[in-house]
Coordinates of C-alpha atoms in Angstrom, one line a residue:
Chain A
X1 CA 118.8 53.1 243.4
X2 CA 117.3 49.8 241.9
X3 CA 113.4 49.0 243.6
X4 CA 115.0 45.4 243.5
X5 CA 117.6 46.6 246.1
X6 CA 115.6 48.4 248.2
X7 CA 113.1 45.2 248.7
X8 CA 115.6 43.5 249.2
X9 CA 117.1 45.6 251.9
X10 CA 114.0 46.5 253.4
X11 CA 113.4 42.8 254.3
X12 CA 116.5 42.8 256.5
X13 CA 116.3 46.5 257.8
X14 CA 114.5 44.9 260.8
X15 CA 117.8 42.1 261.2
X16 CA 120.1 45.0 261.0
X17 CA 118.7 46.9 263.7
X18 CA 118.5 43.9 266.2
X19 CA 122.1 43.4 265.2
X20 CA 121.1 39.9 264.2
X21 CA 122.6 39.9 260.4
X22 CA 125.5 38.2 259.4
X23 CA 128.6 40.2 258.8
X24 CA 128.0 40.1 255.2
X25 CA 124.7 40.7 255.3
X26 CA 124.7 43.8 257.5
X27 CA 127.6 45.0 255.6
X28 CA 125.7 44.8 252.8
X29 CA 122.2 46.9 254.3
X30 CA 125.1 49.5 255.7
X31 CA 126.2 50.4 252.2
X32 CA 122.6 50.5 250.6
X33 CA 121.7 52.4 253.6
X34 CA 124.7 54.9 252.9
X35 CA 123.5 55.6 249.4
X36 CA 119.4 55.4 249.4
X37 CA 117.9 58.1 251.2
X38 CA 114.4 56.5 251.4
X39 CA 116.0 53.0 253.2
X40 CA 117.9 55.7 255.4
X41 CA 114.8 57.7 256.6
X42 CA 112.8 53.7 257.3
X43 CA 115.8 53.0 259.6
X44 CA 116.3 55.5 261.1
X45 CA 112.4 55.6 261.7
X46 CA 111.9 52.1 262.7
X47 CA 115.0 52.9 265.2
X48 CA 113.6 55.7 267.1
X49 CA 110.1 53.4 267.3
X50 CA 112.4 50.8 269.2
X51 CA 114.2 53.2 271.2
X52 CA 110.7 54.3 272.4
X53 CA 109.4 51.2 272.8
X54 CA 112.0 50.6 275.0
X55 CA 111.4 52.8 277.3
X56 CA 108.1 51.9 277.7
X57 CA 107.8 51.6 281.5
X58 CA 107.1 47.8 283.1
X59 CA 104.7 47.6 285.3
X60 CA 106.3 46.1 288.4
X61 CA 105.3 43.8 291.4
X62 CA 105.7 45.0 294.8
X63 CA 108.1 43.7 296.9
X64 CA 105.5 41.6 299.3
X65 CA 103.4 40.6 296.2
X66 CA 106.5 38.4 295.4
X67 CA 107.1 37.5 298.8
X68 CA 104.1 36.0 298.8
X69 CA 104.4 34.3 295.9
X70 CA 107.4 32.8 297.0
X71 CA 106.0 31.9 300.4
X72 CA 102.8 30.1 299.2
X73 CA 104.6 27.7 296.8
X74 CA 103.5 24.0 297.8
X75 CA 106.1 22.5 299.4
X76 CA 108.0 19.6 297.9
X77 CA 108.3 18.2 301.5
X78 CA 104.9 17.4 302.4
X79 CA 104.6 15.5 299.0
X80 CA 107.7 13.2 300.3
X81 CA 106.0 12.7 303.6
X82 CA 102.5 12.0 301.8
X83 CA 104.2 9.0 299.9
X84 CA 106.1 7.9 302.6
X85 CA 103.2 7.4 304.5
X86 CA 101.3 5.8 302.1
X87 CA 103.9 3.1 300.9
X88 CA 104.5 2.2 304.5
X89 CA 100.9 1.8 305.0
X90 CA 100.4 -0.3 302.0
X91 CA 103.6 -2.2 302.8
X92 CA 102.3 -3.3 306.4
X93 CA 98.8 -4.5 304.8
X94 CA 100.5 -6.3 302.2
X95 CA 103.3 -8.0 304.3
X96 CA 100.3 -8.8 306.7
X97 CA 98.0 -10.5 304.1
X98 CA 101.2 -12.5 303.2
X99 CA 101.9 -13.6 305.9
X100 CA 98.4 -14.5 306.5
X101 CA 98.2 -16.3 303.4
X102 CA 101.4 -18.4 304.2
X103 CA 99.9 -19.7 307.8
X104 CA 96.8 -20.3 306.6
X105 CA 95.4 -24.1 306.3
X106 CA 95.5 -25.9 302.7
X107 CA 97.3 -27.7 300.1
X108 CA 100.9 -26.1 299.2
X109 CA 100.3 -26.0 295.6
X110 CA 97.4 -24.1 295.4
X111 CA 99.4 -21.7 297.7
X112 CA 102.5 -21.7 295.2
X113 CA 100.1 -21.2 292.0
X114 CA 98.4 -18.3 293.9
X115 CA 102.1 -16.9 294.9
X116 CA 103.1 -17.1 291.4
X117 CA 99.9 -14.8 289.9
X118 CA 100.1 -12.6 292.8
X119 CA 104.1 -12.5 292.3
X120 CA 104.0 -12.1 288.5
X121 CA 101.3 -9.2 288.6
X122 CA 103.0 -7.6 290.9
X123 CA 106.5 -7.7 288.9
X124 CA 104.6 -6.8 285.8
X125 CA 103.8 -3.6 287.7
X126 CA 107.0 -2.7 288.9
X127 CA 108.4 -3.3 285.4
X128 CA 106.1 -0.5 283.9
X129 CA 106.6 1.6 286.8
X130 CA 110.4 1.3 286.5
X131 CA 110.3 1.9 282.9
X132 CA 107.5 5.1 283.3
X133 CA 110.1 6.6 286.1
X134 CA 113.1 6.0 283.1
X135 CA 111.2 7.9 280.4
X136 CA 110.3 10.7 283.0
X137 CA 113.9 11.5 284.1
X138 CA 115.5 11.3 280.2
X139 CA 112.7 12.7 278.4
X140 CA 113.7 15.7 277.1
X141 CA 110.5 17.4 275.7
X142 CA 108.8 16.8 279.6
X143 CA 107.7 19.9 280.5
X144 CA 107.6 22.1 277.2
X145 CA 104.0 22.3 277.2
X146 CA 103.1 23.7 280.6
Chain B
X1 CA 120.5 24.1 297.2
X2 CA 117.9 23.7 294.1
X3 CA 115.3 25.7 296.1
X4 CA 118.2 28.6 296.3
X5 CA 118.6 29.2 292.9
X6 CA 115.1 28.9 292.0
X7 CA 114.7 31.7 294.4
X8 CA 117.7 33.5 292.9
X9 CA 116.6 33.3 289.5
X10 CA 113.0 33.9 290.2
X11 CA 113.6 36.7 291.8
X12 CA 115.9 38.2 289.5
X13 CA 113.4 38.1 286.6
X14 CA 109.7 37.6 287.5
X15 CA 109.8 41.8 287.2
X16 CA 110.3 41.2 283.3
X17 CA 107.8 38.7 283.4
X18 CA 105.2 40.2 285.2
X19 CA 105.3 42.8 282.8
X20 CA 104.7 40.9 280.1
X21 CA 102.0 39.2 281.9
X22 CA 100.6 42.5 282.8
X23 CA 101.0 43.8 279.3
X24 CA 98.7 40.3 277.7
X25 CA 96.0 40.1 280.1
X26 CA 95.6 44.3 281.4
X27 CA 94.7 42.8 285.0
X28 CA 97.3 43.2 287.5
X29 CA 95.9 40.3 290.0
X30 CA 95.6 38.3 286.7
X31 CA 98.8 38.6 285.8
X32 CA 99.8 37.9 289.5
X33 CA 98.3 34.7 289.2
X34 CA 99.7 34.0 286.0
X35 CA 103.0 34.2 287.7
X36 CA 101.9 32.3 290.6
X37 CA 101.0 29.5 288.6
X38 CA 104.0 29.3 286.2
X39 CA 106.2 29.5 289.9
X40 CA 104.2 26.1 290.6
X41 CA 104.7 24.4 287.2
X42 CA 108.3 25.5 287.2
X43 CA 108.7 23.8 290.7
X44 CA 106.6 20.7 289.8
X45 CA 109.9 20.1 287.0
X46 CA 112.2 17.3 287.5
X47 CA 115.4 19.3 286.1
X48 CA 115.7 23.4 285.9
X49 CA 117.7 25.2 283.8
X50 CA 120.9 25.7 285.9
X51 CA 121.8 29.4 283.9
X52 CA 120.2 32.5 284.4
X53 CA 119.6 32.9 281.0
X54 CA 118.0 29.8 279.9
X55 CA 115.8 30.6 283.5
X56 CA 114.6 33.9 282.3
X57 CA 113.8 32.2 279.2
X58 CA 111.8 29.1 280.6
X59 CA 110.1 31.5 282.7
X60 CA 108.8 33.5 280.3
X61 CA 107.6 30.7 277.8
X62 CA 105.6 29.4 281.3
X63 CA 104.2 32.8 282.1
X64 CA 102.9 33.2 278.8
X65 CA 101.5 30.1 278.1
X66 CA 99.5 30.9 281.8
X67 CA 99.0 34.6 280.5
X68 CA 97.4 32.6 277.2
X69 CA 95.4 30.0 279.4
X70 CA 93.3 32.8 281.0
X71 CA 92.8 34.8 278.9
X72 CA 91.3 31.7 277.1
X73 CA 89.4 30.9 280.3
X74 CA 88.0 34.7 280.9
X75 CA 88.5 37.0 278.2
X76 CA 90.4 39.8 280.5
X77 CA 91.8 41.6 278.3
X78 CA 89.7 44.4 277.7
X79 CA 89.2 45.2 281.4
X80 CA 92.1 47.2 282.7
X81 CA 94.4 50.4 281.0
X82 CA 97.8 49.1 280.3
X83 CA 99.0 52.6 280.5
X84 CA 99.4 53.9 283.9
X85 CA 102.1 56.1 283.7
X86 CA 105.0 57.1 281.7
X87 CA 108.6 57.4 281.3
X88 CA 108.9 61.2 280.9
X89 CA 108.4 62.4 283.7
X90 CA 112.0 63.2 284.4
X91 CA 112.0 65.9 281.3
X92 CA 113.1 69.5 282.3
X93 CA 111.1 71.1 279.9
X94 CA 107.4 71.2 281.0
X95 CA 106.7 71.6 277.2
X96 CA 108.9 68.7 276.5
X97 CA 107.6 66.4 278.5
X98 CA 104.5 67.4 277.2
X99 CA 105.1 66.1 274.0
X100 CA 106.9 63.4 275.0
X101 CA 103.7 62.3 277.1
X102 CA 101.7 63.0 273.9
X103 CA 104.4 60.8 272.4
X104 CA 103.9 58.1 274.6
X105 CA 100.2 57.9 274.7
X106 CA 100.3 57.5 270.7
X107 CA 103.0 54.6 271.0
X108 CA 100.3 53.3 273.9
X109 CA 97.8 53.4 271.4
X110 CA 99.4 52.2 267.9
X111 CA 100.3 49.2 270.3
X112 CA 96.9 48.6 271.5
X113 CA 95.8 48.5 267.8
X114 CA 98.5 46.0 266.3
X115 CA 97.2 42.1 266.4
X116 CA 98.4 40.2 269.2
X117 CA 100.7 38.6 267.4
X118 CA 102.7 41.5 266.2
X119 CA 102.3 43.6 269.7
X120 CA 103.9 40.4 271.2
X121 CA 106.8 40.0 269.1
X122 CA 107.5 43.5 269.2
X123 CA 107.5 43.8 272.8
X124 CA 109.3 40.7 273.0
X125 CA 112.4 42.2 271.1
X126 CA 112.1 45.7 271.9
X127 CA 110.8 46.0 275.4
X128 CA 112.1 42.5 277.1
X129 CA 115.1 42.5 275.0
X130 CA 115.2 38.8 274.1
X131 CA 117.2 37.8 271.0
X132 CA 115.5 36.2 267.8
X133 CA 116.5 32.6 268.7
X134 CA 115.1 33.2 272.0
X135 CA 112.2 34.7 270.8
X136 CA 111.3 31.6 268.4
X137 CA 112.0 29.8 271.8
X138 CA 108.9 31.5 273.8
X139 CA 106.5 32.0 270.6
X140 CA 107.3 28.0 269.8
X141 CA 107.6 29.6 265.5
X142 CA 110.9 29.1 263.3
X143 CA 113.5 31.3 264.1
X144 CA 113.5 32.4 260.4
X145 CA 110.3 33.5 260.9
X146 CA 111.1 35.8 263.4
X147 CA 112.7 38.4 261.4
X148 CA 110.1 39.1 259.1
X149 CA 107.2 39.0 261.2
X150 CA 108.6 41.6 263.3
X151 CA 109.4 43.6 260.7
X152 CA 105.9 43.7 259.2
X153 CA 105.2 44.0 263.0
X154 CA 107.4 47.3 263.2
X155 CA 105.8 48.2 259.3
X156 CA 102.4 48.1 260.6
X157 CA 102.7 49.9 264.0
X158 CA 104.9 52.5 262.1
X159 CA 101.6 53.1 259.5
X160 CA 99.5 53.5 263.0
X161 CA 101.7 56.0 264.8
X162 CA 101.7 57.9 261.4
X163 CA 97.6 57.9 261.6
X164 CA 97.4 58.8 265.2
X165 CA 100.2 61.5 264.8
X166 CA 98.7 62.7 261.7
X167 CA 101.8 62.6 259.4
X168 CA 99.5 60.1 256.9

């Protein structure tokens, strides 16, 4: 049998014992196979490697170890209840200093120019947040490189 | 509902992945945390993979990439035997099993000497069972690239069995 052949068998020998050849392709390795002995003796070498490294044993977890690890996850809830308290804090302050600010002695158009940066920084913000929030639900690569 | 089949799924495969944990860092409260930690990052993920498979498979990317982080941080892997035990214990034959034993300790070895990247993809196929695409998946490497690196892989560890058994 040609060395040219065998190479080129050899190459896929691994493909055809994972079953991940084409048709064609394994069909191909099964009748080289049939006819060289030296490609025959590699596979069925490289087979009985895999069949032992398959029954390598795992090394398991105990029951309670996973239990635990279940168990101690940090829970989702306490992070909801963590914001929540916070943005209703900073709501009350905020509404507060408005207020404040609205009651307060002084010409009105000073208070409508101040309204307006206060207004427009605060818009800017929630535009960036919005658009932060957006990119974090669609994007699909979030979380690949954990 | 989500917290259900996070559970589910968890619990169905964080054996396999342990394992491999076990297998890349040799310490078993290493590995414990490495599973620990890739439970958190999984949970800290807006959308999960809602099949079993794609689960297993997420999971084991994570658990590596922890496995890979500490042994980064603290160089474990030399501290603890990977091999604890074998399969043939069930042989009749006391003679068998023996050999078998013998058998296994070489594999063991010709293992331990392969580079990590071979041992990995080799385990990865043979011992987890994970197909090629899924293995190109966890290593993050072209799924063409798969094929021949495990077969040099299965080349190389072939040539050690060979020294250790002698037959070279």
């Amino acid at each position: 049998m040609s060395e040219q052949l065998c190479q080129h068998t050899e190459v896929k020998l691994s493909g055809y014992l994972d079953g991940e050849l084409t048709q064609q392709e394994s069909q191909t390795i099964y009748l080289h196979l049939k006819s060289c002995e030296r490609c025959q003796q590699l596979y069925q070498e490289l087979k009985s490697m895999q069949q032992s490294v398959a029954q390598l044993e795992k090394p398991t977890m105990s029951e309670l170890e996973l239990k635990k690890i279940m168990n101690d996850r940090p829970s989702r809830g306490f992070q909801w209840i963590g914001w929540l308290l916070l943005i209703t804090g900073v709501s009350v302050i905020v509404a507060f200093t408005a207020y404040q600010f609205i009651s307060s002695e002084g010409p009105l158009w000073i208070k409508l120019t101040l309204s307006a940066i206060y207004g427009g920084v605060a818009f800017l913000f929630l535009t960036v947040l919005r658009q932060r929030i957006i990119a974090r639900k669609t994007d699909k690569y979030k979380g690949v490189d954990l | 509902m989500r917290d259900k089949v996070f559970q589910q799924y968890f619990e169905q495969h964080s054996a396999g992945a342990f394992a491999m944990a076990f297998q890349m860092l040799r310490c078993r409260e290493e590995a414990r945390d490495a599973i620990q930690d890739a439970c958190y990052s999984m949970l800290k993920l807006a959308r999960l993979p809602n099949d079993s498979t794609q689960f297993r498979l997420l999971l084991f990317k994570v658990v590596r990439n922890k496995a890979i982080d500490k042994i980064r941080a603290n160089k474990v892997r030399q501290s603890e035997e990977f091999n604890d035990g074998s399969t043939a214990s069930e042989a009749d034959n006391p003679q068998d099993s023996l050999s078998h034993q013998q058998q296994y300790q070489h594999l063991h070895q010709a293992l331990w000497q392969l580079s990590e990247e071979h041992r990995d993809i080799i385990l990865l196929k043979d011992w987890q069972g994970f197909s090629y695409a899924e293995i190109a998946q966890i290593l993050d490497i072209e799924s063409g690239t798969v094929m021949s690196r495990l077969h040099r892989a299965r080349l190389t560890l072939r040539e050690k069995l060979m020294m250790l058994t002698g037959d070279l």
